Tab-separated table of C-alpha atoms and ligand atoms in Angstrom:
chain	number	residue	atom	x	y	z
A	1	UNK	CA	0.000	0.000	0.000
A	2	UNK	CA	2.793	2.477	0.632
A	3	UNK	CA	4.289	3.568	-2.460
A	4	UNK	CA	0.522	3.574	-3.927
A	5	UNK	CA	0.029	6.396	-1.007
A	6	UNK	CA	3.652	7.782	-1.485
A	7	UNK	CA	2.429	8.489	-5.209
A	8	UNK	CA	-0.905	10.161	-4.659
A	9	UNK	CA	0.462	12.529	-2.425
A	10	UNK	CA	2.806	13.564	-4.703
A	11	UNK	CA	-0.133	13.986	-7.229
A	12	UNK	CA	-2.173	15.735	-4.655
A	13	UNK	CA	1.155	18.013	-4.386
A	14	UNK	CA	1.038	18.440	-8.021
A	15	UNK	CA	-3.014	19.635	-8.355
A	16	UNK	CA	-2.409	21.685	-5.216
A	17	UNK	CA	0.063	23.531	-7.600
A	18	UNK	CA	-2.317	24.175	-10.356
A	19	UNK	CA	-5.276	25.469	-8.019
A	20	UNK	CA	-6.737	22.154	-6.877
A	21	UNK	CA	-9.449	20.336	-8.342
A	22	UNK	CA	-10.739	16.842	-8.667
A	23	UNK	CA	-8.591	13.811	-10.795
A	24	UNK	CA	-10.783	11.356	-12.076
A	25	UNK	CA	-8.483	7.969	-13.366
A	26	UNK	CA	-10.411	4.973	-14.957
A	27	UNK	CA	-9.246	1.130	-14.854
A	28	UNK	CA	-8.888	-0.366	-18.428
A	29	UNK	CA	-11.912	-1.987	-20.084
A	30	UNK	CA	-12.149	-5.628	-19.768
A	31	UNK	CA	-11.758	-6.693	-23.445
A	32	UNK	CA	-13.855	-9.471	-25.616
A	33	UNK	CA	-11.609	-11.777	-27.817
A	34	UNK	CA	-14.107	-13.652	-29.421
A	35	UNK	CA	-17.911	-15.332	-28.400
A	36	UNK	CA	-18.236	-15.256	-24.210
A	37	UNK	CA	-14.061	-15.307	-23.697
A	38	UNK	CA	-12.193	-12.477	-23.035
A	39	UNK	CA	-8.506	-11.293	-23.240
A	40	UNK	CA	-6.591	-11.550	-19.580
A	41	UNK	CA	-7.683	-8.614	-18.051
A	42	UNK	CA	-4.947	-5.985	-17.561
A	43	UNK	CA	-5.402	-3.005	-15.565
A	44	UNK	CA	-4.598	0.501	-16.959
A	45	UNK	CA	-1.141	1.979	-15.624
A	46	UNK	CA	-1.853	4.951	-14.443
A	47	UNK	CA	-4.783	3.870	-12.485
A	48	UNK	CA	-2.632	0.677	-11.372
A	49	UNK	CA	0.693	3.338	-10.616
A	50	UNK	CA	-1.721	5.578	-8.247
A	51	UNK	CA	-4.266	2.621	-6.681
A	52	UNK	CA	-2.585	-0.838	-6.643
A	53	UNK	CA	-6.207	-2.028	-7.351
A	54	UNK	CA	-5.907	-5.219	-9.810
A	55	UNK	CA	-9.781	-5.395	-11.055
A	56	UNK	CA	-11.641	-4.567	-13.301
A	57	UNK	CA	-14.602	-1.778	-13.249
A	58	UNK	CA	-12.679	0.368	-11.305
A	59	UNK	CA	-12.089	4.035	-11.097
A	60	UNK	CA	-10.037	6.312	-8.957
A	61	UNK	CA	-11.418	10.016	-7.782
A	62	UNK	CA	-9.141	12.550	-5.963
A	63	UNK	CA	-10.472	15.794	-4.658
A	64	UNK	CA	-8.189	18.950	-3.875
A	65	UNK	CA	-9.760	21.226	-2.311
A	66	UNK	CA	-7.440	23.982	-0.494
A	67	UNK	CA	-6.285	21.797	2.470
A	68	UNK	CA	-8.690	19.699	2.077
A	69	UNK	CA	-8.352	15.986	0.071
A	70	UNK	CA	-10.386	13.078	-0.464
A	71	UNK	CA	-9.579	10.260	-2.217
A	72	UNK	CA	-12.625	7.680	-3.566
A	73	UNK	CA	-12.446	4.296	-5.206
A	74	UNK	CA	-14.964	3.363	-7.153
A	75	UNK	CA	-15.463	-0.699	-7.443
A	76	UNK	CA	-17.578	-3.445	-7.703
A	77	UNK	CA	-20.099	-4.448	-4.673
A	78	UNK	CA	-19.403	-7.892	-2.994
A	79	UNK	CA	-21.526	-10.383	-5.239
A	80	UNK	CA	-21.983	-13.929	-3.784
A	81	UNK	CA	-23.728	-15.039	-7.280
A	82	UNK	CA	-21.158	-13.517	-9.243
A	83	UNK	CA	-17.981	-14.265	-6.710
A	84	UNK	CA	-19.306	-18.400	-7.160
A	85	UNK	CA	-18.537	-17.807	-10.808
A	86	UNK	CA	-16.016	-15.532	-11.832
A	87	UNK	CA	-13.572	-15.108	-8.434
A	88	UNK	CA	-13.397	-13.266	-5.561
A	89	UNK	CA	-13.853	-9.460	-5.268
A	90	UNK	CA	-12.653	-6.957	-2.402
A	91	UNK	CA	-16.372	-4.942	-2.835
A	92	UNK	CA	-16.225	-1.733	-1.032
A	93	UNK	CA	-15.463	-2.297	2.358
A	94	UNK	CA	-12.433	-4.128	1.759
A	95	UNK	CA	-11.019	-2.536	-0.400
A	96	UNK	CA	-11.116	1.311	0.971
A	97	UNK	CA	-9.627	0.022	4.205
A	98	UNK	CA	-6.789	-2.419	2.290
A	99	UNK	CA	-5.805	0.164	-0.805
A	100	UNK	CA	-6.196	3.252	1.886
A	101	UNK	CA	-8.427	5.624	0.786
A	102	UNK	CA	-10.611	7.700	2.203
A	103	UNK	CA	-13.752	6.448	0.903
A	104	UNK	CA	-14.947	3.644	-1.405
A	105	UNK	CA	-18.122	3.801	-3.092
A	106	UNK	CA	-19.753	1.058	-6.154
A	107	UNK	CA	-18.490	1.688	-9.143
A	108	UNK	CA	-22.671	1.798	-10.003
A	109	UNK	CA	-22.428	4.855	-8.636
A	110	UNK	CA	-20.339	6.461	-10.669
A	111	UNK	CA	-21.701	8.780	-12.918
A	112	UNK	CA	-23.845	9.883	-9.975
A	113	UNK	CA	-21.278	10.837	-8.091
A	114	UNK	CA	-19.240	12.165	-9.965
A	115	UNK	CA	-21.044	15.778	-10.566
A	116	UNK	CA	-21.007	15.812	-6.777
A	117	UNK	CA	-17.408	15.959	-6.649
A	118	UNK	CA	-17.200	18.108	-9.457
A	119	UNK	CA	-19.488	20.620	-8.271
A	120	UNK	CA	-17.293	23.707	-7.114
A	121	UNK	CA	-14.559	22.256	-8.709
A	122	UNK	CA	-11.938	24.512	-10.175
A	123	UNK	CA	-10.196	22.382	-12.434
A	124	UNK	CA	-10.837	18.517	-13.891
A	125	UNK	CA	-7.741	16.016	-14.841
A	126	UNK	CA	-8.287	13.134	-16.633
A	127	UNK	CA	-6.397	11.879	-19.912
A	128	UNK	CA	-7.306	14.143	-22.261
A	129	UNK	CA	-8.543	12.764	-25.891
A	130	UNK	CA	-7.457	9.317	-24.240
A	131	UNK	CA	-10.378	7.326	-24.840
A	132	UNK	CA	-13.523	7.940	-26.931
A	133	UNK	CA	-15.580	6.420	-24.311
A	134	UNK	CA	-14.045	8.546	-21.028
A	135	UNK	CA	-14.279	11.711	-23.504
A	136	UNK	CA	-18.239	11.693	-23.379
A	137	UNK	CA	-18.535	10.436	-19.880
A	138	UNK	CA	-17.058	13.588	-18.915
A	139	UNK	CA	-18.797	15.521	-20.726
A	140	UNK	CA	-21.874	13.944	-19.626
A	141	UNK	CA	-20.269	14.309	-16.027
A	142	UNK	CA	-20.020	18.434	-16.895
A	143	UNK	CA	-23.586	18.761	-18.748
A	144	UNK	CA	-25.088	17.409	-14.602
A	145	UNK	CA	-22.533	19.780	-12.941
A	146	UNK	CA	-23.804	22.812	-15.173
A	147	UNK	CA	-27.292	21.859	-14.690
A	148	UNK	CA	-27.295	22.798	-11.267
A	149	UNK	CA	-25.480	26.222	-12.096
A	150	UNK	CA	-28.461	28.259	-11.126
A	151	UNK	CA	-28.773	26.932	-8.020
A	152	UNK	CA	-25.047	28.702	-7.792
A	153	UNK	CA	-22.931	25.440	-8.329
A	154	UNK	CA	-19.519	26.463	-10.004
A	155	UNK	CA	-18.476	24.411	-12.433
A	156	UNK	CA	-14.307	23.799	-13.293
A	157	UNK	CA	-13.260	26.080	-15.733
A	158	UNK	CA	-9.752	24.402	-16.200
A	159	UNK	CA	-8.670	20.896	-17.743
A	160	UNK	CA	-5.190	19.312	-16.987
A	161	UNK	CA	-4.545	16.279	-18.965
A	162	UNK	CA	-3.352	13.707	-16.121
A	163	UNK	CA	-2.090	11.556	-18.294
A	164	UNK	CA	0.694	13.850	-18.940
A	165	UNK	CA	1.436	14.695	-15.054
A	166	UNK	CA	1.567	10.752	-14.511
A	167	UNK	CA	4.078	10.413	-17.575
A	168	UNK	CA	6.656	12.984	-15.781
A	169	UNK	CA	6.113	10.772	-12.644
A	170	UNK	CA	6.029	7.633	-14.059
A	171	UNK	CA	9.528	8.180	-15.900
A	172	UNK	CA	11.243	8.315	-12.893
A	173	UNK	CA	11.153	5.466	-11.054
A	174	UNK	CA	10.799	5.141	-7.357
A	175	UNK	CA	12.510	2.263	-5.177
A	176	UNK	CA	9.683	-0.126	-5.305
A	177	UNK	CA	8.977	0.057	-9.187
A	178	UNK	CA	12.702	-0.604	-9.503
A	179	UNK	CA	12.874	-3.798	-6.797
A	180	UNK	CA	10.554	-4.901	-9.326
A	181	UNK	CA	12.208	-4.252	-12.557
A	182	UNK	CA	15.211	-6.078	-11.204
A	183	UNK	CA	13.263	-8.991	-10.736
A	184	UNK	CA	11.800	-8.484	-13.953
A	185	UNK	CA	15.085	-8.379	-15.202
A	186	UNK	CA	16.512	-11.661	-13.874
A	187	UNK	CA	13.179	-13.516	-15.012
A	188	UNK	CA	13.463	-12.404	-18.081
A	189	UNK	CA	17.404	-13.095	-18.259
A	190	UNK	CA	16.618	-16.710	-17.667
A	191	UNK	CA	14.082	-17.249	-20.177
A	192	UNK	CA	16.913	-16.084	-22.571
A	193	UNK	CA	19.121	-18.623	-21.354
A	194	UNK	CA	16.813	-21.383	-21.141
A	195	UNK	CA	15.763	-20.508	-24.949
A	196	UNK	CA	19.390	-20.569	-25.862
A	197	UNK	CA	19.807	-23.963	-24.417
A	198	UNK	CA	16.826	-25.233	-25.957
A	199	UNK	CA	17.468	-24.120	-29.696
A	200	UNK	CA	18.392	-26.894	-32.273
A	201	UNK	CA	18.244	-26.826	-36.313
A	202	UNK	CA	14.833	-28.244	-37.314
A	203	UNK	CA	12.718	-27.029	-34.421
A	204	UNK	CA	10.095	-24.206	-35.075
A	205	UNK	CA	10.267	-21.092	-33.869
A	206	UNK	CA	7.114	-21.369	-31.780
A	207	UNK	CA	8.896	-24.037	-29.443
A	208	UNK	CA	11.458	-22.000	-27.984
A	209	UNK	CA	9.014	-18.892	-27.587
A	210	UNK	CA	7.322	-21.439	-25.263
A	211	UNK	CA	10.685	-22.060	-23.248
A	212	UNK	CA	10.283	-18.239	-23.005
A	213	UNK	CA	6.744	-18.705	-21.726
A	214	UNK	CA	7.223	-21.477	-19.827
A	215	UNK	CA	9.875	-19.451	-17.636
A	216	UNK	CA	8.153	-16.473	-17.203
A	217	UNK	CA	5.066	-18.309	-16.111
A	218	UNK	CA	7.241	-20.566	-13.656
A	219	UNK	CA	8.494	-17.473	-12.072
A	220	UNK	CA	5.554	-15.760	-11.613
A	221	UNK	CA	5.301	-13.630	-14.254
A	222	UNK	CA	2.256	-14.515	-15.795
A	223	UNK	CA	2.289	-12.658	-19.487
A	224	UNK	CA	4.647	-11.575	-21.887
A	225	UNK	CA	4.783	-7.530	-21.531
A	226	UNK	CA	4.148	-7.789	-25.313
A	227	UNK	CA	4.210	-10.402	-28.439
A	228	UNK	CA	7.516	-12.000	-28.121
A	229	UNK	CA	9.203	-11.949	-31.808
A	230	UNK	CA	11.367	-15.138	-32.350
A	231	UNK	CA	12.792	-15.011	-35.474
A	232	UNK	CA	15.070	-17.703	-37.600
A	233	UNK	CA	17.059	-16.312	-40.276
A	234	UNK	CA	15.821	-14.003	-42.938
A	235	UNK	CA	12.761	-13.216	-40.523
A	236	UNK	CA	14.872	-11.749	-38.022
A	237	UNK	CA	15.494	-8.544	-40.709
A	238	UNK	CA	11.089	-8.157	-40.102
A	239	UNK	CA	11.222	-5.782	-37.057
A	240	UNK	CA	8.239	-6.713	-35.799
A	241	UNK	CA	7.979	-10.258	-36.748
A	242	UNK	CA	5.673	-12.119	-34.652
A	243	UNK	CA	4.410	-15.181	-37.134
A	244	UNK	CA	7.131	-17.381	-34.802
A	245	UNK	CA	5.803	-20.455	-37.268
A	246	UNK	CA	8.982	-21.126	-39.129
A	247	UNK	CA	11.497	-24.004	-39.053
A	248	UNK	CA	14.937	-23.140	-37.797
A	249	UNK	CA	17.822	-23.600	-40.342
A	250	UNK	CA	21.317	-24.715	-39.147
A	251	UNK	CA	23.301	-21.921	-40.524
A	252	UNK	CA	20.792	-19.301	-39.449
A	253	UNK	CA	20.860	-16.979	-36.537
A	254	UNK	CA	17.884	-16.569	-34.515
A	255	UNK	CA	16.552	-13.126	-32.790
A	256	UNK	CA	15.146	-13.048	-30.295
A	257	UNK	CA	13.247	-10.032	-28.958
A	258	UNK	CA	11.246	-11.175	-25.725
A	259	UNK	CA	10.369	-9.681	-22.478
A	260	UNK	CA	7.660	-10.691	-19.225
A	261	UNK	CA	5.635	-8.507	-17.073
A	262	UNK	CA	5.754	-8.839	-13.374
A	263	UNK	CA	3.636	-6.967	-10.846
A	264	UNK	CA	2.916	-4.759	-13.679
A	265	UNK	CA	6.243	-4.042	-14.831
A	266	UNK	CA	8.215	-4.969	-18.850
A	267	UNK	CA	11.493	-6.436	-19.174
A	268	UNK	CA	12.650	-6.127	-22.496
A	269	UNK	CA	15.621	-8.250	-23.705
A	270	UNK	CA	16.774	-9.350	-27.635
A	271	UNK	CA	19.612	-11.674	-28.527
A	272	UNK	CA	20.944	-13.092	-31.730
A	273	UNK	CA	22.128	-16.214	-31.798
A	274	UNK	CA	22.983	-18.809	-34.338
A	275	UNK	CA	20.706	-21.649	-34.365
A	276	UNK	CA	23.488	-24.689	-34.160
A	277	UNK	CA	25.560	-22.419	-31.738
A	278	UNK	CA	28.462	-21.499	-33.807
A	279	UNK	CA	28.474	-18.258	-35.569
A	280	UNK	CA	29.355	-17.756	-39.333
A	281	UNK	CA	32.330	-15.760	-40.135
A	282	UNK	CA	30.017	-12.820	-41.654
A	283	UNK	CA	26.916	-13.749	-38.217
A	284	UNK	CA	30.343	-12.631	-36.151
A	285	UNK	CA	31.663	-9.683	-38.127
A	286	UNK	CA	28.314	-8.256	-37.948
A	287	UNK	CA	27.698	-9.218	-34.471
A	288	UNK	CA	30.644	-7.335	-33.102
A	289	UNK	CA	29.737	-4.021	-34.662
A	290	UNK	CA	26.287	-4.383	-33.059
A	291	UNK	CA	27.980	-5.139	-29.496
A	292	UNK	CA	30.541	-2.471	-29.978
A	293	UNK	CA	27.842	0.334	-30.648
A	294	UNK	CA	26.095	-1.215	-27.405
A	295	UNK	CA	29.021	-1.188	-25.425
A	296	UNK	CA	29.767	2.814	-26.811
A	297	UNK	CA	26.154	3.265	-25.960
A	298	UNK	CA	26.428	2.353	-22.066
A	299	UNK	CA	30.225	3.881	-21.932
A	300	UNK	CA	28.395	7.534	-23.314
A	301	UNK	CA	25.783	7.523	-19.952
A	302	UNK	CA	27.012	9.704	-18.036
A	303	UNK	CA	25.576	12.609	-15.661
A	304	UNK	CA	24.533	15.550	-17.887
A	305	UNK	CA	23.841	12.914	-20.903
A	306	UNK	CA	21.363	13.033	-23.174
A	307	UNK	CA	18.771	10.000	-24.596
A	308	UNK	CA	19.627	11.081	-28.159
A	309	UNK	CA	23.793	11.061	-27.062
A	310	UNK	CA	23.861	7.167	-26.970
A	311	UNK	CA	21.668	6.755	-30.173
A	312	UNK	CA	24.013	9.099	-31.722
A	313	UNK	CA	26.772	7.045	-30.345
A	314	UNK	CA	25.333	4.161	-31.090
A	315	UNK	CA	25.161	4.805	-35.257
A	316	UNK	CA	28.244	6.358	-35.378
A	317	UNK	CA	30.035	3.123	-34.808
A	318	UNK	CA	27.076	1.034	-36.441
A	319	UNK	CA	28.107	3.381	-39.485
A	320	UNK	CA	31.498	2.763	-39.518
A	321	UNK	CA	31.160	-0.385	-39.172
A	322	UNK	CA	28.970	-1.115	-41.964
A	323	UNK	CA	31.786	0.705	-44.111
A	324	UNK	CA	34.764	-1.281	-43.317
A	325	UNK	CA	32.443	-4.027	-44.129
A	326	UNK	CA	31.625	-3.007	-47.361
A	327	UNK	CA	28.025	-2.507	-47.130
A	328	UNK	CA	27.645	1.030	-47.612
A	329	UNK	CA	30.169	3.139	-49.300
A	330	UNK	CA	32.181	6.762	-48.818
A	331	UNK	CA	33.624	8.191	-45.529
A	332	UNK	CA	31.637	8.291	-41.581
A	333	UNK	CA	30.312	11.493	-42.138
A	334	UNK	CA	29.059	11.504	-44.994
A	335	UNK	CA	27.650	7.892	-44.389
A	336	UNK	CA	26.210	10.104	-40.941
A	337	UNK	CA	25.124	13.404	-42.553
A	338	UNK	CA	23.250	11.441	-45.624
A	339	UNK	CA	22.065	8.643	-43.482
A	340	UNK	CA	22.871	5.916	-46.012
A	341	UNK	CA	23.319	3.096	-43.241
A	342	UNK	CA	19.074	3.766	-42.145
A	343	UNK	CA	19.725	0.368	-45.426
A	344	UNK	CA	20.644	-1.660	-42.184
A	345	UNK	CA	20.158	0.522	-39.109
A	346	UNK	CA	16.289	2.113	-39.443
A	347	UNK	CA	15.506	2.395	-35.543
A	348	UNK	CA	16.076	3.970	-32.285
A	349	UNK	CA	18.663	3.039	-29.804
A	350	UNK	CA	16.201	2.713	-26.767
A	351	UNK	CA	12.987	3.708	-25.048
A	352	UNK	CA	12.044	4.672	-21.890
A	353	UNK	CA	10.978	1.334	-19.934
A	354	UNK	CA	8.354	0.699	-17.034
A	355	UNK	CA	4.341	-0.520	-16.746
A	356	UNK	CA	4.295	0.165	-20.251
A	357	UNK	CA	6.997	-2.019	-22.725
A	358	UNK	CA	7.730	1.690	-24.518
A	359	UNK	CA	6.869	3.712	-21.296
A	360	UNK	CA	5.664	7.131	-20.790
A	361	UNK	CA	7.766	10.257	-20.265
A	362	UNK	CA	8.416	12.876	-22.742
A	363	UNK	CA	11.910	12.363	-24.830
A	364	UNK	CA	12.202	16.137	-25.143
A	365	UNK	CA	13.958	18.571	-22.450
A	366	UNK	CA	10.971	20.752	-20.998
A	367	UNK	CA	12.042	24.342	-21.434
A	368	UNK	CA	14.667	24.093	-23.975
A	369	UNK	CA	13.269	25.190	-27.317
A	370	UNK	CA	14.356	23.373	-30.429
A	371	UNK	CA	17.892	24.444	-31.338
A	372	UNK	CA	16.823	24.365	-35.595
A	373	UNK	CA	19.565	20.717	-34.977
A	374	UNK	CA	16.393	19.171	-34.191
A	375	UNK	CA	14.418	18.432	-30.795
A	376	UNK	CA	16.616	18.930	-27.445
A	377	UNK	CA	16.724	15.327	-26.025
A	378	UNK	CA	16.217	14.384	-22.756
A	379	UNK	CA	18.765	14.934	-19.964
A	380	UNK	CA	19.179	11.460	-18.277
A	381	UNK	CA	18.143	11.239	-14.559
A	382	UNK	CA	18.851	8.704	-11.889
A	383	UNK	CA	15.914	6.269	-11.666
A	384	UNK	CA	15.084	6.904	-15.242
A	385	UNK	CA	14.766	3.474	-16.731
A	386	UNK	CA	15.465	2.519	-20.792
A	387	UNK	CA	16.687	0.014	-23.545
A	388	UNK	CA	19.953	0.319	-25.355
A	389	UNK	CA	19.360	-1.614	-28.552
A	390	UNK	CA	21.401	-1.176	-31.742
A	391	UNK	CA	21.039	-3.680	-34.300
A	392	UNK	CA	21.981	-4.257	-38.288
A	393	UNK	CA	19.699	-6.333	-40.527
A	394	UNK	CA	20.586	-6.979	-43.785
A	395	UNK	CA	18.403	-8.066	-46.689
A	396	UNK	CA	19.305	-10.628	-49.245
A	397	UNK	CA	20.099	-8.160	-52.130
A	398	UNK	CA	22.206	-8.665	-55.184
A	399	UNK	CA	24.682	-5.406	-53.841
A	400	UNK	CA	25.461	-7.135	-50.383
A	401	UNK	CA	28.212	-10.050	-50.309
A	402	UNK	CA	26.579	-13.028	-49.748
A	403	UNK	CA	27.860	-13.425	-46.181
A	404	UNK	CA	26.055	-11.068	-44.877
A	405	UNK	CA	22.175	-12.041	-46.475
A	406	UNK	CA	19.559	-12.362	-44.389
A	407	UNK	CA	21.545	-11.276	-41.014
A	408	UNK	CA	19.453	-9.212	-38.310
A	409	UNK	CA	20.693	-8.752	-35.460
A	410	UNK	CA	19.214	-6.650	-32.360
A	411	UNK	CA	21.333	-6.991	-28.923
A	412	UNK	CA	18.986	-4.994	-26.215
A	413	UNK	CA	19.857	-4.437	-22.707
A	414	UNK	CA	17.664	-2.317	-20.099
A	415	UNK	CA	19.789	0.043	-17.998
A	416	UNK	CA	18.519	2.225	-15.250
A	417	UNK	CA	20.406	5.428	-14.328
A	418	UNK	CA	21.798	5.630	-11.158
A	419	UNK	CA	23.346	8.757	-9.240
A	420	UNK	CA	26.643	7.427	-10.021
A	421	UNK	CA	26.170	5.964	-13.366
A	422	UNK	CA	24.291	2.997	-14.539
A	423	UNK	CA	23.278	-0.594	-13.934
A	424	UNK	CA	22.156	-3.185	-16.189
A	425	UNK	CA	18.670	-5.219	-15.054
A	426	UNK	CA	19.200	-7.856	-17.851
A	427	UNK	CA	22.574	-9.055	-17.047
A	428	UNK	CA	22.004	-12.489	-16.287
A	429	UNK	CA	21.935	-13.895	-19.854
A	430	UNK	CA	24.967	-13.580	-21.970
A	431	UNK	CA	25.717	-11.072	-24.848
A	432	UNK	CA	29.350	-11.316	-26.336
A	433	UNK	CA	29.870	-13.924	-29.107
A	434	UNK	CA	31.656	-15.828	-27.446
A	435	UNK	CA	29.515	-16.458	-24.201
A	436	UNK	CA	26.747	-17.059	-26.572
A	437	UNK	CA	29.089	-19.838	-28.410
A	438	UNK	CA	30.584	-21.523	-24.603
A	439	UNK	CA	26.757	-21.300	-22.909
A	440	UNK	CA	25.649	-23.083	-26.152
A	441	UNK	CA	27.882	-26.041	-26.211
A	442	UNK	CA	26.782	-27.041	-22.641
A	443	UNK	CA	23.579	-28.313	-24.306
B	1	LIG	MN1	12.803	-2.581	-26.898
């Protein structure tokens, strides 16, 4: 319950700022997949960041009101019928005294109560243009609250979008979130291992994403933070290759790109691999450019660095690299300035990290205005968490040697800033060549 009450305050703090007013945050919608089933229900972050409250039909009010604050969950009554069926639920009671909030009301009562607390309101926050569905509730919401203006109700006169507050919050994590990322981390670290271990030529790529699941779900973490992409060979250059139906080739390399979610938190890991365990003389060359760029990438954060620094980092060696191989021609800054190796290098270096697999938090400084050089990146900040993920994927073509064809490679690390530099949450599974090579011949 603590850090769920360590966060509101600081949101209270941050309405009490901007005049006060009254935050309403919904739970995700429970979502059908097909006939009666639905998908596993998975709460909405912000709501989960602020509440801790895991079911669905859920919302969270918080009233500022000079000194005043009251914070109301909204949830669903005990239901003996419907607890027989579908599982247990806190109802009301429960739940306002174990989440810690002031009051807890059913979530039936919603758009009742809702004009109540709005009433005198100065200000509303909710996610702004977030959802088509929370859009007209509040302006249904409003339309009750302005119905009673001549019997001299004010009505807010101010929006904030909360969504964006949360991001800035969010970004940075606190110690709890990042207890949990480690753990996320070492889960997820294993899973890599165990799907190195368990990859032989002739096996399809769906087996070893279920080593992946099969670890995750051993450990507790009970979904993938997003489609895990296992790729064999030429599939490997489809970023977001998800298929995972193939056969894998001896000769080929397999990506993988794979990550669980644990109390509500992404890991987010990719390795390339070769799929007997030895790499190619043109799967290595490659390879080491990829882990070079990485390794430039972690040895650039630093105090005072930017986001953008290590990408920039990142594809100044990928470039050079992909010269001295021959793939793309002329000298590094031209390759730079013209952008010829976006052939075989067409993303980002990382993302911010967190609830969400590409988390919230803006990638631009606040208050630095855009230098003409393009958008002032983000200044790095202890407890910021993000990826560092260079990569090189080259396309059978008739212009590449034939050594290199249908190579991608992604090697992806998450790193969280600390006040003294950085440390790495998916260490446990192994990312030079040659680790790769000696933790594959123990199988
Ligand atoms: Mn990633």
């Amino acid at each position: 319950m603590k850090p769920f009450v360590e966060r509101r305050s600081r949101l209270i703090a941050a309405m009490r700022k901007r005049g006060g007013g009254v935050a309403i945050i919904c739970t995700a919608l429970e979502a059908r997949r097909n006939g009666t089933s639905t998908y596993p229900f998975r709460w909405d972050s912000n709501f989960y960041y602020l509440s801790g409250f895991p079911e669905p039909e859920a919302a969270l009010a918080i009233v500022v009101a000079g000194e005043r604050v009251e914070t109301v969950l909204f949830c669903r009554e005990k239901n003996e019928e419907a607890e027989i069926w579908n599982g247990r639920r806190y109802g009301t009671e429960a739940a306002q005294k174990e989440f810690g909030f002031d009051r807890a009301l059913p979530i039936t009562a919603l758009d009742e109560e809702i004009p109540n607390l709005l009433a005198n309101a100065p200000a509303i926050y909710y996610a702004l243009g977030a959802d088509a569905g929370l859009d007209e509730k509040v302006r249904l919401w409003l339309s009750k609250v302005g119905a009673k203006v001549r019997s001299l109700v004010g009505w807010p006169t101010q929006a904030f979008d909360i969504a964006a507050m949360l991001s800035e919050m969010r970004l940075v994590k606190d110690r709890f979130e990042l207890a949990t990322m480690r753990r996320t981390g070492e889960i997820n670290a294993a899973a890599h291992v165990r799907a190195m271990l368990a990859t032989r030529p002739g096996l399809h790529e769906y087996e070893i994403e279920a080593e992946l699941l099969h670890e995750y779900i051993r450990c507790g973490a009970r979904s993938p933070a997003y489609e895990s992409i296992v790729a064999g060979g030429a599939n490997a250059c489809v970023l977001h290759y998800c298929q995972n139906n193939a056969v894998l080739r001896d000769g080929d390399l397999l990506l993988i790109d794979a990550g669980c979610e644990l109390g509500g938190y992404a890991s987010d890991i990719t390795r390339s691999f070769p799929v007997n365990g030895h790499f190619t003389a043109g799967q290595r060359e490659l390879y080491e450019i990829v882990l070079a760029a990485q390794h430039a990438a972690l040895a650039a954060i630093k105090p005072g660095a930017r986001l953008m620094d290590l990408h920039d980092v990142a594809t100044r060696v990928i470039a050079a690299g992909l010269i001295e191989a021959g793939l793309i021609a002329g000298e590094l800054d031209e390759a730079l300035s013209s952008a010829s190796y976006k052939r075989f290098y067409m993303h980002r270096t990382g993302h911010w990290l967190g609830m969400d697999v590409h988390d919230v938090g803006s990638y631009r400084q606040a208050g630095e205005e855009s230098s003409g050089e393009g958008t002032p990146s983000r200044i790095l900040e202890p407890g910021m968490v993000f990826t560092i993920e260079p990569g090189i994927y080259v396309r059978a073509a008739p212009d590449v040697p034939e050594r290199f064809h249908d190579i991608g490679i992604r090697i992806e690390d998450d790193v969280v800033m600390t006040e003294s530099g950085y440390e790495i949450l998916s260490a446990g599974v192994p990312n030079t060549a040659d680790e790769i090579e000696a933790l594959m011949r123990k199988r």
